[in-house]
Backbone as numpy.savetxt, mean C-alpha at the origin, in Angstrom:
# Nx Ny Nz CAx CAy CAz Cx Cy Cz
-19.08 -0.65 -64.27 -19.94 0.54 -64.27 -19.05 1.78 -64.27
-19.31 2.76 -65.19 -18.48 3.95 -65.29 -18.73 4.94 -64.18
-17.82 5.96 -64.14 -17.93 6.97 -63.08 -19.21 7.76 -63.25
-19.55 8.12 -64.51 -20.78 8.90 -64.75 -22.01 8.15 -64.27
-22.00 6.84 -64.54 -23.15 6.03 -64.15 -23.28 5.99 -62.62
-22.11 5.85 -61.96 -22.12 5.84 -60.48 -22.65 7.15 -59.92
-22.19 8.28 -60.52 -22.64 9.59 -60.05 -24.14 9.76 -60.26
-24.64 9.25 -61.39 -26.07 9.36 -61.67 -26.90 8.56 -60.67
-26.41 7.34 -60.37 -27.12 6.50 -59.38 -27.14 7.19 -58.02
-25.98 7.76 -57.62 -25.91 8.44 -56.33 -26.81 9.65 -56.30
-26.84 10.42 -57.43 -27.68 11.62 -57.51 -29.16 11.25 -57.42
-29.54 10.21 -58.16 -30.94 9.77 -58.11 -31.33 9.35 -56.70
-30.34 8.68 -55.99 -30.65 8.20 -54.63 -30.84 9.37 -53.67
-29.91 10.35 -53.75 -29.96 11.47 -52.81 -31.17 12.35 -53.06
-31.49 12.59 -54.34 -32.55 13.55 -54.66 -33.89 12.90 -54.95
-33.99 11.63 -54.62 -35.29 11.00 -54.72 -36.22 11.62 -53.68
-37.53 11.51 -53.92 -38.49 12.17 -53.02 -38.34 11.72 -51.57
-38.15 10.39 -51.39 -38.02 9.86 -50.02 -36.81 10.45 -49.32
-35.67 10.46 -50.03 -34.44 10.96 -49.41 -34.46 12.47 -49.24
-35.16 13.17 -50.14 -35.30 14.62 -49.95 -36.02 14.90 -48.63
-37.06 14.16 -48.39 -37.82 14.33 -47.13 -36.93 14.03 -45.92
-36.10 12.98 -46.06 -35.20 12.61 -44.97 -34.18 13.70 -44.70
-33.60 14.26 -45.78 -32.60 15.33 -45.63 -33.22 16.56 -44.99
-34.43 16.90 -45.40 -35.11 18.06 -44.80 -35.35 17.81 -43.31
-35.78 16.57 -42.99 -36.02 16.22 -41.58 -34.74 16.33 -40.76
-33.61 15.79 -41.28 -32.34 15.85 -40.57 -31.86 17.28 -40.40
-32.09 18.12 -41.42 -31.68 19.52 -41.34 -32.39 20.23 -40.20
-33.71 20.07 -40.17 -34.47 20.75 -39.11 -34.21 20.13 -37.73
-33.90 18.82 -37.71 -33.54 18.18 -36.44 -32.24 18.76 -35.90
-31.24 18.90 -36.78 -29.97 19.50 -36.37 -30.15 20.93 -35.94
-30.99 21.68 -36.68 -31.22 23.08 -36.33 -31.88 23.21 -34.97
-32.86 22.34 -34.71 -33.52 22.39 -33.40 -32.57 21.98 -32.28
-31.66 21.01 -32.60 -30.67 20.61 -31.60 -29.74 21.74 -31.23
-29.32 22.50 -32.25 -28.44 23.65 -32.00 -29.17 24.70 -31.18
-30.43 24.94 -31.52 -31.25 25.91 -30.79 -31.42 25.49 -29.33
-31.72 24.19 -29.13 -31.89 23.68 -27.76 -30.59 23.79 -26.96
-29.46 23.47 -27.62 -28.16 23.52 -26.95 -27.82 24.94 -26.53
-28.10 25.91 -27.43 -27.79 27.29 -27.09 -28.63 27.78 -25.92
-29.91 27.37 -25.89 -30.76 27.73 -24.76 -30.27 27.09 -23.47
-29.88 25.81 -23.58 -29.42 25.08 -22.40 -28.15 25.70 -21.84
-27.19 26.01 -22.71 -25.92 26.56 -22.24 -26.08 27.97 -21.70
-27.20 28.62 -22.01 -27.43 29.98 -21.52 -28.13 29.97 -20.16
-28.58 28.79 -19.72 -29.20 28.66 -18.39 -28.12 28.67 -17.31
-28.53 28.98 -16.08 -27.60 29.00 -14.94 -27.64 27.66 -14.22
-26.44 27.12 -13.93 -26.32 25.82 -13.28 -25.30 25.91 -12.14
-25.26 24.83 -11.36 -24.22 24.66 -10.34 -23.49 23.35 -10.62
-22.17 23.38 -10.49 -21.38 22.18 -10.76 -20.20 22.12 -9.79
-19.93 20.90 -9.30 -18.82 20.71 -8.36 -17.55 20.34 -9.14
-16.46 21.02 -8.85 -15.17 20.78 -9.49 -14.16 20.31 -8.46
-13.37 19.30 -8.83 -12.24 18.85 -7.98 -10.99 19.57 -8.47
-10.41 20.41 -7.62 -9.32 21.29 -8.03 -8.05 20.91 -7.26
-6.96 20.56 -7.96 -5.69 20.25 -7.28 -5.14 21.50 -6.58
-4.55 21.28 -5.41 -3.91 22.36 -4.65 -2.50 21.92 -4.31
-1.52 22.75 -4.61 -0.13 22.41 -4.29 0.52 23.55 -3.51
1.43 23.17 -2.62 2.20 24.14 -1.83 3.45 24.50 -2.62
3.68 25.78 -2.83 4.80 26.24 -3.65 5.74 27.12 -2.83
6.89 27.39 -3.42 7.92 28.24 -2.80 8.38 27.66 -1.45
8.61 26.35 -1.43 9.09 25.69 -0.21 10.57 25.96 -0.06
11.02 26.39 1.13 12.46 26.64 1.32 13.29 25.38 1.04
14.54 25.59 0.62 15.41 24.47 0.26 15.69 23.55 1.44
15.69 24.10 2.67 16.01 23.27 3.84 14.78 22.61 4.45
13.60 22.80 3.84 12.35 22.21 4.35 11.93 21.04 3.47
11.31 20.05 4.11 10.80 18.88 3.40 9.30 18.77 3.69
8.50 18.75 2.64 7.06 18.58 2.80 6.78 17.11 3.09
6.21 16.83 4.28 5.99 15.43 4.68 4.57 14.95 4.41
3.71 15.81 3.90 2.38 15.39 3.46 2.38 15.32 1.94
1.26 14.94 1.35 1.18 14.86 -0.11 1.51 16.21 -0.73
2.28 16.18 -1.82 2.65 17.43 -2.47 1.45 18.10 -3.14
0.48 17.30 -3.53 -0.73 17.84 -4.16 -1.96 17.30 -3.43
-2.81 18.19 -2.98 -4.08 17.80 -2.36 -5.22 18.26 -3.27
-6.45 18.00 -2.86 -7.59 18.36 -3.71 -8.67 19.02 -2.87
-9.22 20.10 -3.40 -10.37 20.75 -2.78 -11.54 20.67 -3.77
-12.75 20.46 -3.25 -13.93 20.39 -4.11 -14.76 21.65 -3.90
-15.01 22.37 -5.00 -15.77 23.62 -4.92 -16.93 23.58 -5.91
-18.09 24.04 -5.45 -19.28 24.12 -6.29 -19.40 25.56 -6.81
-19.46 25.70 -8.14 -19.50 27.01 -8.79 -20.83 27.18 -9.52
-21.42 28.39 -9.43 -22.67 28.69 -10.12 -22.39 29.69 -11.25
-22.86 29.34 -12.45 -22.75 30.25 -13.60 -23.52 29.65 -14.76
-23.48 30.32 -15.91 -24.14 29.82 -17.09 -23.44 28.54 -17.57
-24.24 27.70 -18.24 -23.72 26.41 -18.68 -22.49 26.54 -19.56
-22.45 27.55 -20.43 -21.31 27.68 -21.34 -20.04 28.03 -20.58
-20.19 28.81 -19.48 -19.01 29.15 -18.66 -18.52 27.93 -17.90
-19.46 27.17 -17.33 -19.08 25.96 -16.60 -18.42 24.95 -17.53
-18.87 24.90 -18.78 -18.24 24.00 -19.74 -16.80 24.42 -20.02
-16.59 25.73 -20.09 -15.23 26.25 -20.30 -14.34 25.88 -19.12
-14.88 25.94 -17.88 -14.11 25.54 -16.71 -13.79 24.04 -16.76
-14.78 23.28 -17.22 -14.63 21.82 -17.23 -13.53 21.37 -18.18
-13.46 22.00 -19.35 -12.53 21.51 -20.37 -11.36 22.46 -20.64
-11.32 23.59 -19.96 -10.22 24.53 -20.15 -9.19 24.42 -19.04
-8.30 25.41 -18.97 -7.21 25.42 -17.99 -7.47 26.37 -16.83
-8.70 26.87 -16.73 -8.98 27.86 -15.69 -8.76 27.30 -14.29
-9.14 26.04 -14.09 -9.09 25.43 -12.75 -8.02 24.36 -12.68
-6.96 24.55 -13.42 -5.93 23.50 -13.52 -5.27 23.23 -12.17
-4.94 24.28 -11.39 -4.30 24.07 -10.10 -4.30 25.36 -9.29
-4.47 25.23 -7.97 -4.30 26.35 -7.06 -2.92 26.24 -6.41
-2.21 27.33 -6.35 -0.86 27.34 -5.78 -0.88 28.12 -4.47
-0.50 27.44 -3.39 -0.52 28.04 -2.05 0.91 28.36 -1.63
1.25 29.63 -1.39 2.62 29.98 -0.95 2.92 29.40 0.43
4.03 28.71 0.55 4.42 28.02 1.79 4.45 28.98 2.99
5.14 30.10 2.85 5.39 30.98 4.00 4.12 31.67 4.50
3.09 31.76 3.68 1.86 32.47 4.08 1.01 31.69 5.05
1.18 30.36 5.08 0.24 29.54 5.85 0.91 28.57 6.81
2.21 28.70 7.05 2.90 27.77 7.94 2.84 28.26 9.39
2.89 27.25 10.30 3.00 27.53 11.73 4.35 26.98 12.19
4.71 27.29 13.41 6.03 26.88 13.91 6.07 25.45 14.42
4.94 24.74 14.36 4.90 23.37 14.90 5.05 22.31 13.80
5.56 22.71 12.63 5.77 21.74 11.56 4.53 21.47 10.73
3.56 22.36 10.79 2.35 22.16 10.00 1.87 23.49 9.43
0.97 23.40 8.47 0.36 24.58 7.88 -1.10 24.32 7.63
-1.89 25.39 7.55 -3.32 25.24 7.36 -3.83 26.35 6.44
-4.62 25.94 5.44 -5.20 26.91 4.50 -6.71 26.83 4.62
-7.38 27.85 5.19 -8.84 27.80 5.32 -9.52 27.89 3.96
-10.75 27.41 3.91 -11.51 27.40 2.65 -11.68 28.81 2.09
-11.84 29.79 2.98 -12.02 31.17 2.50 -10.81 31.65 1.71
-9.61 31.26 2.14 -8.39 31.65 1.42 -8.31 30.94 0.08
-8.71 29.66 0.08 -8.70 28.92 -1.19 -9.69 29.52 -2.18
-10.83 29.99 -1.68 -11.81 30.62 -2.55 -11.26 31.92 -3.14
-10.54 32.69 -2.32 -9.93 33.92 -2.83 -8.96 33.62 -3.97
-8.16 32.56 -3.78 -7.21 32.19 -4.81 -7.93 31.73 -6.08
-9.04 31.02 -5.92 -9.77 30.53 -7.08 -10.47 31.65 -7.82
-11.00 32.63 -7.09 -11.71 33.74 -7.74 -10.80 34.48 -8.73
-9.50 34.42 -8.50 -8.56 35.07 -9.41 -8.58 34.42 -10.80
-9.06 33.16 -10.87 -9.09 32.44 -12.14 -10.49 32.38 -12.76
-11.49 32.94 -12.08 -12.87 32.85 -12.56 -13.30 34.14 -13.25
-14.28 34.03 -14.13 -14.87 35.23 -14.72 -15.77 35.90 -13.68
-16.08 37.16 -13.90 -16.77 37.95 -12.87 -18.18 37.43 -12.56
-18.79 36.73 -13.51 -20.16 36.25 -13.30 -20.23 35.00 -12.43
-19.11 34.33 -12.22 -19.11 33.07 -11.48 -19.16 33.32 -9.98
-19.86 32.42 -9.27 -19.95 32.52 -7.82 -19.68 31.15 -7.20
-18.81 31.12 -6.19 -18.51 29.87 -5.48 -19.59 29.66 -4.41
-20.33 28.57 -4.51 -21.45 28.30 -3.60 -20.97 27.59 -2.34
-20.06 26.62 -2.50 -19.57 25.86 -1.34 -18.20 25.27 -1.67
-17.49 24.91 -0.62 -16.19 24.24 -0.79 -15.97 23.27 0.36
-15.28 22.20 0.07 -14.93 21.22 1.10 -13.59 20.58 0.75
-12.78 20.27 1.75 -13.04 20.42 3.20 -12.97 21.88 3.63
-13.23 22.09 4.94 -13.22 23.45 5.46 -11.83 24.04 5.47
-10.81 23.17 5.51 -9.43 23.66 5.43 -8.55 22.52 4.92
-7.42 22.90 4.34 -6.41 21.93 3.90 -5.19 22.07 4.81
-4.69 20.93 5.28 -3.51 20.93 6.13 -2.32 20.33 5.40
-1.14 20.83 5.69 0.07 20.21 5.18 1.11 20.19 6.31
2.08 19.28 6.16 3.09 19.08 7.21 4.49 19.14 6.60
5.44 19.57 7.42 6.81 19.71 6.92 7.79 19.55 8.08
9.05 19.31 7.76 10.12 19.40 8.74 11.39 19.86 8.03
12.45 19.90 8.78 13.71 20.41 8.21 14.73 19.29 8.06
14.26 18.16 7.54 15.16 17.06 7.18 15.28 15.96 8.21
14.54 16.03 9.33 14.61 14.97 10.34 14.06 13.68 9.74
14.83 12.60 9.84 14.40 11.34 9.23 15.07 10.15 9.90
14.59 8.96 9.56 15.25 7.73 9.96 14.88 6.63 8.98
15.67 5.57 8.99 15.44 4.45 8.08 14.73 3.34 8.83
13.67 2.79 8.22 12.91 1.72 8.86 12.66 0.60 7.85
12.50 -0.64 8.33 12.25 -1.76 7.42 10.83 -1.75 6.85
10.67 -2.46 5.73 9.37 -2.58 5.06 8.81 -3.97 5.33
7.49 -4.05 5.55 6.81 -5.33 5.70 5.50 -5.28 4.92
5.10 -6.43 4.39 3.85 -6.47 3.62 2.67 -6.65 4.55
1.51 -6.22 4.10 0.27 -6.43 4.85 -0.83 -6.82 3.88
-1.85 -7.50 4.39 -2.97 -7.89 3.54 -3.15 -9.40 3.49
-3.59 -9.90 2.35 -3.93 -11.31 2.16 -3.14 -11.86 0.97
-2.16 -12.70 1.26 -1.36 -13.34 0.21 -1.34 -14.84 0.53
-2.11 -15.62 -0.24 -2.30 -17.05 0.08 -2.04 -17.88 -1.17
-1.00 -18.72 -1.16 -0.74 -19.58 -2.32 -1.75 -20.73 -2.40
-1.60 -21.56 -3.43 -2.48 -22.72 -3.60 -2.34 -23.69 -2.42
-3.34 -24.56 -2.30 -3.29 -25.59 -1.28 -2.05 -26.45 -1.47
-1.44 -26.86 -0.36 -0.19 -27.64 -0.31 1.04 -26.80 -0.59
0.87 -25.49 -0.82 2.01 -24.58 -0.97 2.00 -23.59 0.19
3.16 -23.03 0.45 3.24 -21.98 1.46 4.33 -20.99 1.05
4.31 -19.82 1.69 5.32 -18.79 1.40 6.56 -19.10 2.21
7.62 -19.47 1.54 8.85 -19.87 2.23 9.78 -18.68 2.49
9.69 -17.64 1.65 10.59 -16.50 1.82 9.98 -15.27 1.15
10.24 -14.11 1.73 9.77 -12.85 1.16 10.97 -11.91 1.04
11.21 -11.40 -0.17 12.29 -10.44 -0.40 11.70 -9.09 -0.77
12.31 -8.03 -0.24 11.87 -6.66 -0.52 12.99 -5.91 -1.24
12.61 -5.08 -2.19 13.59 -4.23 -2.87 13.00 -2.83 -3.06
13.45 -1.85 -2.25 14.43 -1.98 -1.17 13.78 -2.60 0.07
14.63 -3.07 1.01 14.09 -3.69 2.22 13.87 -2.68 3.34
14.26 -1.43 3.11 14.02 -0.37 4.09 13.85 0.95 3.35
13.19 1.91 3.99 12.91 3.20 3.37 13.24 4.31 4.37
13.39 5.52 3.83 13.66 6.69 4.67 12.35 7.40 4.97
12.14 7.68 6.25 10.89 8.30 6.71 11.19 9.70 7.23
10.47 10.70 6.71 10.57 12.08 7.18 9.29 12.42 7.94
9.44 12.92 9.16 8.27 13.28 9.96 8.74 14.09 11.17
7.79 14.51 11.98 8.15 15.20 13.22 8.82 14.22 14.17
9.51 14.74 15.18 10.23 13.88 16.13 9.28 12.90 16.82
8.09 13.37 17.19 7.13 12.50 17.88 6.70 11.35 16.98
6.42 11.65 15.74 5.99 10.60 14.81 7.13 9.63 14.51
8.33 10.16 14.34 9.47 9.28 14.05 9.70 8.29 15.17
9.53 8.71 16.41 9.73 7.82 17.55 8.74 6.66 17.54
7.55 6.88 16.97 6.51 5.85 17.00 6.52 4.95 15.77
7.34 5.27 14.77 7.37 4.48 13.54 8.60 3.58 13.53
8.37 2.27 13.59 9.46 1.31 13.54 9.40 0.40 12.30
8.24 0.38 11.66 8.04 -0.42 10.44 7.10 0.36 9.53
7.34 0.29 8.23 6.40 0.83 7.25 5.78 -0.34 6.51
4.45 -0.40 6.53 3.74 -1.48 5.86 3.32 -1.06 4.46
3.10 -2.06 3.62 2.59 -1.78 2.28 1.09 -1.51 2.35
0.54 -1.04 1.24 -0.91 -1.01 1.12 -1.44 -2.44 1.24
-2.71 -2.60 1.54 -3.27 -3.94 1.71 -3.20 -4.73 0.39
-2.52 -5.87 0.42 -2.38 -6.72 -0.77 -3.48 -7.78 -0.77
-3.83 -8.26 -1.96 -4.86 -9.29 -2.07 -4.53 -10.21 -3.25
-3.83 -11.30 -2.95 -3.44 -12.27 -3.97 -3.69 -13.67 -3.42
-4.17 -14.56 -4.28 -4.47 -15.92 -3.84 -4.29 -16.90 -5.00
-4.14 -18.19 -4.61 -4.11 -19.30 -5.57 -2.96 -19.19 -6.58
-1.76 -18.95 -6.08 -0.58 -18.97 -6.94 0.39 -20.02 -6.42
1.21 -20.55 -7.31 2.18 -21.56 -6.88 3.61 -21.17 -7.22
3.79 -20.38 -8.27 5.12 -19.91 -8.63 5.44 -18.63 -7.86
6.67 -18.17 -7.99 7.08 -16.94 -7.32 6.20 -15.78 -7.75
5.66 -15.05 -6.78 4.80 -13.90 -7.05 5.62 -12.63 -6.90
5.76 -11.85 -7.98 6.51 -10.59 -7.95 5.54 -9.44 -8.18
5.52 -8.49 -7.27 4.62 -7.34 -7.40 5.36 -6.07 -7.00
4.91 -4.95 -7.56 5.37 -3.63 -7.14 4.16 -2.92 -6.55
4.30 -2.46 -5.32 3.12 -1.89 -4.65 3.50 -0.61 -3.90
2.48 0.19 -3.65 2.64 1.42 -2.88 2.76 1.10 -1.40
3.44 1.96 -0.68 3.50 1.84 0.78 2.31 2.58 1.39
1.87 2.12 2.54 0.72 2.74 3.20 1.03 4.20 3.53
0.03 5.05 3.35 0.22 6.47 3.62 -0.09 6.77 5.09
0.75 7.57 5.70 0.55 8.01 7.08 0.48 9.53 7.09
-0.46 10.06 7.83 -0.65 11.51 7.87 0.58 12.20 8.42
1.06 13.18 7.70 2.22 13.95 8.16 3.54 13.22 8.02
3.57 12.16 7.20 4.79 11.35 7.04 5.12 11.22 5.56
6.36 11.49 5.23 6.84 11.32 3.85 7.78 10.12 3.82
7.55 9.19 2.89 8.35 7.97 2.79 9.07 7.97 1.44
10.38 7.74 1.46 11.18 7.73 0.23 11.98 6.43 0.15
11.79 5.61 -0.90 10.78 5.75 -1.95 9.41 5.37 -1.42
8.35 5.66 -2.20 6.98 5.40 -1.72 6.42 4.10 -2.28
7.24 3.31 -2.98 6.79 2.00 -3.46 7.96 1.02 -3.42
7.66 -0.27 -3.32 8.68 -1.31 -3.25 8.30 -2.48 -4.15
9.29 -3.27 -4.51 9.05 -4.52 -5.23 9.18 -5.66 -4.23
8.21 -6.57 -4.25 8.21 -7.69 -3.31 8.15 -9.00 -4.09
8.99 -9.95 -3.70 8.95 -11.30 -4.26 8.51 -12.27 -3.17
7.42 -12.99 -3.43 6.95 -14.04 -2.54 7.37 -15.39 -3.15
8.27 -16.10 -2.46 8.74 -17.40 -2.94 7.92 -18.51 -2.28
7.52 -19.47 -3.07 6.69 -20.55 -2.56 7.46 -21.87 -2.51
6.94 -22.78 -1.72 7.51 -24.12 -1.61 6.37 -25.10 -1.32
6.63 -26.38 -1.60 5.62 -27.42 -1.37 5.71 -27.90 0.07
4.57 -27.93 0.78 4.56 -28.39 2.16 4.83 -29.89 2.26
5.61 -30.26 3.26 5.87 -31.67 3.52 6.04 -31.87 5.02
5.60 -33.02 5.52 5.77 -33.34 6.94 6.98 -34.25 7.06
7.97 -33.84 7.84 9.23 -34.55 7.94 9.68 -34.63 9.40
10.82 -35.27 9.61 11.44 -35.30 10.95 12.95 -35.33 10.81
13.60 -34.85 11.85 15.08 -34.86 11.92 15.46 -35.65 13.16
16.33 -36.64 12.98 16.80 -37.45 14.10 18.17 -36.96 14.58
18.53 -37.42 15.78 19.88 -37.17 16.29 20.13 -35.77 16.80
19.09 -35.12 17.35 19.28 -33.78 17.91 19.71 -33.92 19.37
20.89 -33.42 19.72 21.39 -33.61 21.10 20.60 -32.80 22.12
20.45 -33.36 23.33 19.80 -32.64 24.44 20.87 -31.91 25.22
20.68 -30.62 25.41 21.65 -29.79 26.11 21.12 -29.42 27.49
21.97 -29.50 28.49 21.61 -29.06 29.84 21.89 -27.57 30.00
20.95 -26.85 30.61 21.15 -25.40 30.82 20.98 -25.09 32.30
21.54 -23.95 32.72 21.48 -23.44 34.10 22.12 -24.42 35.09
23.13 -25.19 34.65 23.83 -26.12 35.54 24.86 -25.38 36.38
24.94 -25.71 37.69 25.98 -25.11 38.51 27.37 -25.57 38.04
28.37 -24.82 38.40 29.74 -25.20 38.03 30.08 -26.56 38.63
30.68 -27.42 37.84 31.09 -28.75 38.30 30.02 -29.81 38.14
28.84 -29.46 37.61 27.76 -30.43 37.42 27.60 -30.74 35.93
27.24 -32.00 35.66 27.00 -32.45 34.28 25.66 -33.17 34.24
24.83 -32.83 33.22 23.54 -33.50 33.04 23.66 -34.52 31.91
23.33 -35.77 32.23 23.31 -36.81 31.20 21.87 -37.31 31.07
21.40 -37.38 29.81 20.03 -37.85 29.57 20.06 -39.16 28.79
18.99 -39.92 28.96 18.86 -41.20 28.27 17.46 -41.25 27.62
17.40 -41.11 26.31 18.50 -41.05 25.35 19.18 -39.68 25.35
20.36 -39.62 24.76 21.11 -38.37 24.67 20.66 -37.52 23.49
20.01 -38.17 22.52 19.54 -37.44 21.33 18.09 -37.84 21.05
17.35 -36.89 20.45 15.93 -37.12 20.18 15.58 -36.73 18.75
14.31 -37.00 18.40 13.80 -36.71 17.06 12.76 -35.60 17.13
12.79 -34.69 16.14 11.81 -33.61 16.04 11.03 -33.79 14.75
9.70 -33.72 14.86 8.82 -33.75 13.68 8.32 -32.34 13.41
8.06 -32.04 12.15 7.66 -30.68 11.78 7.10 -30.67 10.37
6.55 -29.51 10.01 6.06 -29.26 8.65 6.92 -28.15 8.04
7.38 -28.36 6.82 8.21 -27.35 6.16 8.09 -27.52 4.66
8.89 -26.74 3.92 8.93 -26.86 2.48 10.00 -27.85 2.04
9.78 -28.40 0.85 10.73 -29.39 0.33 12.12 -28.79 0.22
12.23 -27.58 -0.28 13.54 -26.96 -0.47 14.20 -26.63 0.86
13.40 -26.25 1.85 13.97 -25.96 3.19 14.49 -27.25 3.81
13.72 -28.33 3.68 14.10 -29.59 4.32 15.44 -30.12 3.79
15.70 -29.90 2.51 16.94 -30.41 1.92 18.18 -29.84 2.60
18.07 -28.66 3.20 19.24 -28.00 3.79 19.28 -28.07 5.32
18.36 -28.82 5.93 18.31 -28.88 7.39 19.32 -29.88 7.94
19.84 -29.57 9.14 20.74 -30.47 9.87 20.29 -30.51 11.33
20.66 -31.55 12.06 20.29 -31.62 13.50 20.78 -30.41 14.28
21.92 -29.85 13.89 22.48 -28.70 14.62 21.63 -27.45 14.50
20.69 -27.45 13.55 19.83 -26.28 13.39 18.76 -26.18 14.47
18.56 -27.27 15.22 17.55 -27.30 16.28 18.24 -27.30 17.64
17.56 -26.75 18.64 18.09 -26.75 20.00 17.05 -27.36 20.94
17.44 -28.44 21.64 16.59 -29.09 22.63 17.30 -29.00 23.98
16.60 -28.54 25.02 17.25 -28.31 26.31 16.49 -29.00 27.44
17.26 -29.28 28.51 16.71 -29.72 29.80 17.21 -28.71 30.84
16.29 -28.13 31.59 16.62 -27.03 32.49 16.88 -27.57 33.90
18.10 -27.36 34.42 18.47 -27.82 35.76 17.56 -27.18 36.81
17.23 -25.91 36.64 16.36 -25.23 37.62 14.99 -25.89 37.68
14.47 -26.28 36.53 13.18 -26.95 36.48 13.26 -28.31 37.19
14.38 -29.02 37.01 14.55 -30.33 37.68 14.57 -30.15 39.19
15.22 -29.11 39.67 15.30 -28.85 41.09 13.94 -28.48 41.68
13.15 -27.76 40.92 11.83 -27.35 41.41 10.85 -28.52 41.43
11.00 -29.44 40.49 10.07 -30.57 40.39 10.86 -31.88 40.27
11.45 -32.32 41.37 12.25 -33.55 41.32 11.41 -34.75 40.86
11.97 -35.57 40.00 11.28 -36.74 39.48 12.31 -37.67 38.84
11.86 -38.89 38.53 12.77 -39.82 37.87 13.06 -39.41 36.44
12.17 -38.65 35.86 12.37 -38.17 34.49 12.36 -36.65 34.48
13.05 -36.09 33.52 13.06 -34.62 33.39 12.39 -34.22 32.06
11.86 -33.03 32.08 11.18 -32.53 30.89 12.20 -31.88 29.94
12.06 -32.16 28.67 12.91 -31.51 27.66 12.03 -30.61 26.81
12.64 -29.54 26.31 11.89 -28.51 25.57 12.62 -28.19 24.27
11.83 -28.04 23.21 12.38 -27.59 21.93 12.47 -26.07 21.98
13.69 -25.57 22.10 13.89 -24.15 22.34 14.00 -23.35 21.05
14.78 -23.83 20.08 15.01 -23.08 18.84 14.76 -23.97 17.63
14.10 -23.36 16.62 13.93 -24.04 15.33 14.36 -23.08 14.24
14.85 -23.58 13.12 15.29 -22.69 12.04 14.10 -22.04 11.34
14.32 -20.96 10.58 13.23 -20.32 9.83 12.59 -21.28 8.84
11.32 -21.08 8.57 10.61 -21.90 7.60 10.03 -23.18 8.16
10.09 -23.32 9.49 9.57 -24.52 10.16 8.28 -24.18 10.89
7.28 -25.05 10.79 6.05 -24.86 11.54 5.61 -26.18 12.16
4.79 -26.07 13.21 4.25 -27.23 13.92 5.35 -28.21 14.37
6.46 -27.65 14.81 7.56 -28.50 15.29 7.21 -29.09 16.65
7.54 -30.37 16.84 7.24 -31.03 18.12 8.24 -32.15 18.36
8.52 -32.38 19.64 9.40 -33.48 20.05 8.60 -34.78 20.08
9.24 -35.87 19.66 8.54 -37.16 19.71 8.43 -37.67 21.14
9.33 -37.21 22.04 9.21 -37.50 23.48 9.44 -36.21 24.24
8.77 -36.05 25.36 8.94 -34.83 26.15 9.56 -35.10 27.52
9.64 -36.37 27.92 10.26 -36.76 29.21 11.33 -37.80 28.94
12.48 -37.64 29.60 13.59 -38.59 29.43 14.20 -38.89 30.79
14.85 -40.06 30.89 15.62 -40.38 32.10 16.88 -39.51 32.13
17.41 -39.31 33.36 18.59 -38.42 33.45 19.42 -38.77 34.68
20.63 -38.28 34.66 21.56 -38.31 35.79 22.29 -36.99 35.88
22.48 -36.53 37.11 23.30 -35.34 37.31 24.56 -35.77 38.03
25.70 -35.57 37.39 26.99 -36.04 37.92 27.93 -34.87 38.13
28.92 -35.15 38.99 30.00 -34.19 39.17 31.05 -34.41 38.08
31.60 -33.33 37.63 32.65 -33.45 36.59 33.91 -34.08 37.18
């Protein structure tokens, strides 16, 4: 089919009576839509805007220990077309609060809503009116470099598949620098992560997560990478663990029968491969024997290596002799 023929078919289609009626209908529909939109945008409305607020002109020797950018919500009344300009333009991009104007000597600063409204009015057209704002004030905190380093620990719910357990957790970095007031620094010994929620995994789980936020506290860095290593649970035992006497007077020797015992426990396959009897400590306390004389003495599992759970002695009472050296 030639180009002329195609053009003729298209022309006949567009200018047919049915399509003419459709085009006229669409024209008047668009015209009415424009008319309705202009009327709508000329009406007065109220709209709430979330406006970022940042503290500026901070002295070089000061450290802001709260969020560098906070948010205030303000409801503005004006014509729809003005509110649309605020919504999609740069008028309300950010409020800048001068540090020295609102600081107190106790390491904090406060900006009341009335001051924030004054700052915002500088960016509004004369017809706009601020109806409400929240919160009633914005607070920020600072210090002059006081800090300390504290370890990181995870928090939340991290559960591997059945028959697996978390054998080791590595953090990168494993500690962070905390900036805060002296009182807050004294009370902070660990920084926890945000609440984690992971389940039903069997391979190593690697995640990067934010650290929990504390009011008036700045943490550097504010995120860490965590590796959760898994292992398969197994119930095992170690034989030949020697019984040690403790709290013996000078010149006394405690002999037990048997001299060595077995410990049962639950651990991971990889952990079990590296265990030795010397990794466990089993003791018999001379003071306990003196307080409760008997033909048998009680033995206690005092120390177990990391990665061991539900450890127990196969016997808890043994025969004994106390001799002079």
